[in-house]
Amino acid sequence: MNIVTIGGVTVGLCILIATLVKWYPGYRTLKKKPVPFLGQLLPFVLAWGYGVLAILTVGGLVGWIADTTMWISNWLGDVALVWGVGGETGQSATASTYVPLTQTGGAIVLILTVAMIAGAKKSKYGSDLKMGAWCGICLGTSAGVAGFAAVPLAQAVNWAGQTAYGVIA
């Protein structure tokens, strides 16, 4: 598993901010009818959760793709920090504890991977799904996000896998 750098977290935050800026319908519109506009964020948020789970996978093709995506994001963010604003690179604070995915939790992540690939190819929300997954991969192992979302997501997937495969098997 790669360690996220400040550049990688910056890339993830840039994706998140760009998505929110493109989505924001305005205060008055959001005040009148919030539900339809909040629903527009749902594909991004679901894909973000998948990205967090993907970076928590330890091995296999999904883990390799997530690690490679994080490595590229770290590199891009570090280059942007150094050459773009004259900053410095360095490791970000990472979560001190990870909840490992169980065998059945990994199976659920594999099922979600198939759903994400199908959705990205066939859905009109393909761009939102890709950007959400990328953002989740970049932010999934940072200390703040991991404490907030990664542990409960991993526990939920492990529970869902145990429940589903306990009933099926």
Coordinates of C-alpha atoms in Angstrom, one line a residue:
M1 CA 0.0 0.0 0.0
N2 CA 1.3 3.4 -1.0
I3 CA 1.4 6.2 1.5
V4 CA -0.4 9.4 0.4
T5 CA 1.7 12.6 0.2
I6 CA 0.6 16.1 0.7
G7 CA 0.5 16.4 -3.1
G8 CA -1.8 13.4 -3.3
V9 CA -4.2 14.8 -0.8
T10 CA -4.1 18.1 -2.6
V11 CA -5.1 16.4 -5.9
G12 CA -8.0 14.7 -4.0
L13 CA -9.1 18.0 -2.5
C14 CA -8.9 19.7 -5.9
I15 CA -11.1 17.1 -7.5
L16 CA -13.6 17.5 -4.6
I17 CA -13.6 21.3 -4.8
A18 CA -13.9 21.3 -8.6
T19 CA -16.9 18.9 -8.4
L20 CA -18.6 21.0 -5.8
V21 CA -18.1 24.2 -7.7
K22 CA -19.5 22.7 -10.9
W23 CA -22.4 21.3 -9.0
Y24 CA -23.4 24.3 -6.9
P25 CA -26.7 25.6 -8.2
G26 CA -26.8 28.7 -6.0
Y27 CA -28.1 29.5 -2.6
R28 CA -31.6 30.4 -3.5
T29 CA -32.1 27.4 -5.8
L30 CA -30.7 25.1 -3.2
K31 CA -32.9 26.6 -0.5
K32 CA -36.1 26.1 -2.6
K33 CA -35.5 22.6 -3.9
P34 CA -32.5 20.9 -2.2
V35 CA -33.4 17.3 -2.8
P36 CA -33.0 17.1 -6.6
F37 CA -29.7 19.0 -6.5
L38 CA -28.4 16.9 -3.6
G39 CA -29.3 13.8 -5.7
Q40 CA -27.0 15.1 -8.5
L41 CA -24.1 14.5 -6.1
L42 CA -25.0 10.9 -5.3
P43 CA -23.0 9.3 -8.1
F44 CA -19.9 11.2 -7.1
V45 CA -20.4 10.3 -3.4
L46 CA -21.0 6.6 -4.0
A47 CA -17.9 6.4 -6.3
W48 CA -15.9 8.3 -3.6
G49 CA -16.9 5.6 -1.1
Y50 CA -15.8 2.9 -3.6
G51 CA -12.5 4.7 -4.1
V52 CA -11.9 4.6 -0.3
L53 CA -12.6 0.9 -0.3
A54 CA -10.4 0.3 -3.3
I55 CA -7.4 1.9 -1.7
L56 CA -7.9 -0.3 1.4
T57 CA -7.6 -3.5 -0.6
V58 CA -4.3 -5.1 -0.1
G59 CA -3.6 -6.8 -3.3
G60 CA -4.9 -8.1 -6.6
L61 CA -5.7 -6.1 -9.6
V62 CA -8.1 -3.7 -7.8
G63 CA -5.4 -2.9 -5.2
W64 CA -2.7 -2.5 -7.8
I65 CA -4.8 -0.1 -9.9
A66 CA -5.7 1.9 -6.7
D67 CA -2.0 2.0 -5.6
T68 CA -0.9 3.1 -9.1
T69 CA -3.6 5.8 -9.1
M70 CA -2.4 7.0 -5.8
W71 CA 1.2 7.0 -6.9
I72 CA 0.4 9.0 -10.0
S73 CA -1.7 11.4 -7.9
N74 CA 1.1 11.8 -5.4
W75 CA 3.5 12.6 -8.2
L76 CA 1.2 15.0 -9.9
G77 CA 0.4 16.8 -6.7
D78 CA 4.0 17.0 -5.6
V79 CA 5.0 18.4 -9.0
A80 CA 2.2 21.0 -8.8
L81 CA 3.2 22.0 -5.3
V82 CA 6.9 22.4 -6.1
W83 CA 6.6 23.9 -9.6
G84 CA 3.2 25.6 -9.3
V85 CA 3.4 27.4 -6.0
G86 CA 7.0 26.9 -4.8
G87 CA 6.0 24.6 -2.0
E88 CA 7.6 21.5 -0.6
T89 CA 6.7 17.8 -0.8
G90 CA 6.3 15.5 2.1
Q91 CA 4.2 12.7 3.6
S92 CA 0.7 13.5 4.7
A93 CA -0.5 12.3 8.0
T94 CA -1.9 8.9 7.4
A95 CA -4.3 6.9 9.4
S96 CA -2.6 4.9 12.1
T97 CA -5.0 2.0 12.0
Y98 CA -6.7 0.4 9.0
V99 CA -9.5 -2.0 9.2
P100 CA -8.6 -4.9 6.9
L101 CA -11.1 -6.2 4.5
T102 CA -12.1 -9.8 5.2
Q103 CA -12.4 -12.4 2.5
T104 CA -16.1 -11.8 2.1
G105 CA -15.5 -8.0 2.3
G106 CA -13.1 -8.3 -0.5
A107 CA -15.7 -10.2 -2.5
I108 CA -18.1 -7.3 -2.0
V109 CA -15.5 -4.8 -3.2
L110 CA -15.0 -7.0 -6.3
I111 CA -18.8 -6.9 -6.9
L112 CA -18.7 -3.1 -6.5
T113 CA -15.8 -2.9 -8.9
V114 CA -17.9 -4.6 -11.6
A115 CA -20.7 -2.2 -10.9
M116 CA -18.4 0.8 -11.1
I117 CA -16.9 -0.4 -14.4
A118 CA -20.3 -1.0 -15.9
G119 CA -21.6 2.4 -14.6
A120 CA -18.6 4.3 -15.8
K121 CA -19.0 2.8 -19.3
K122 CA -22.8 2.9 -19.7
S123 CA -24.1 5.6 -17.4
K124 CA -24.5 9.2 -18.2
Y125 CA -22.8 9.7 -14.8
G126 CA -19.6 8.0 -16.0
S127 CA -17.4 11.1 -15.5
D128 CA -18.8 11.6 -11.9
L129 CA -18.1 8.0 -11.1
K130 CA -14.5 8.2 -12.3
M131 CA -13.8 11.4 -10.6
G132 CA -15.4 10.3 -7.3
A133 CA -13.4 7.1 -7.3
W134 CA -10.2 9.0 -8.0
C135 CA -11.0 11.4 -5.2
G136 CA -11.7 8.6 -2.8
I137 CA -8.4 6.9 -3.7
C138 CA -6.5 10.1 -3.0
L139 CA -8.2 10.9 0.3
G140 CA -8.9 7.4 1.6
T141 CA -5.8 6.9 3.6
S142 CA -5.3 10.4 4.8
A143 CA -5.7 10.6 8.6
G144 CA -8.8 12.8 8.7
V145 CA -10.7 10.9 6.0
A146 CA -9.7 7.4 7.3
G147 CA -10.9 8.2 10.7
F148 CA -14.1 9.6 9.4
A149 CA -15.1 7.2 6.6
A150 CA -12.6 4.4 5.8
V151 CA -13.1 2.5 9.0
P152 CA -16.9 2.5 9.0
L153 CA -16.9 1.7 5.2
A154 CA -14.6 -1.2 5.7
Q155 CA -16.6 -2.5 8.6
A156 CA -19.9 -2.1 6.7
V157 CA -18.5 -4.0 3.7
N158 CA -17.1 -6.8 5.9
W159 CA -20.5 -7.1 7.6
A160 CA -22.3 -7.1 4.3
G161 CA -20.0 -9.7 2.9
Q162 CA -20.3 -11.9 6.0
T163 CA -24.1 -11.5 6.0
A164 CA -24.5 -12.1 2.2
Y165 CA -22.1 -15.1 2.0
G166 CA -23.3 -16.5 5.3
V167 CA -26.9 -16.7 3.9
I168 CA -25.8 -17.9 0.4
A169 CA -23.2 -20.4 1.4

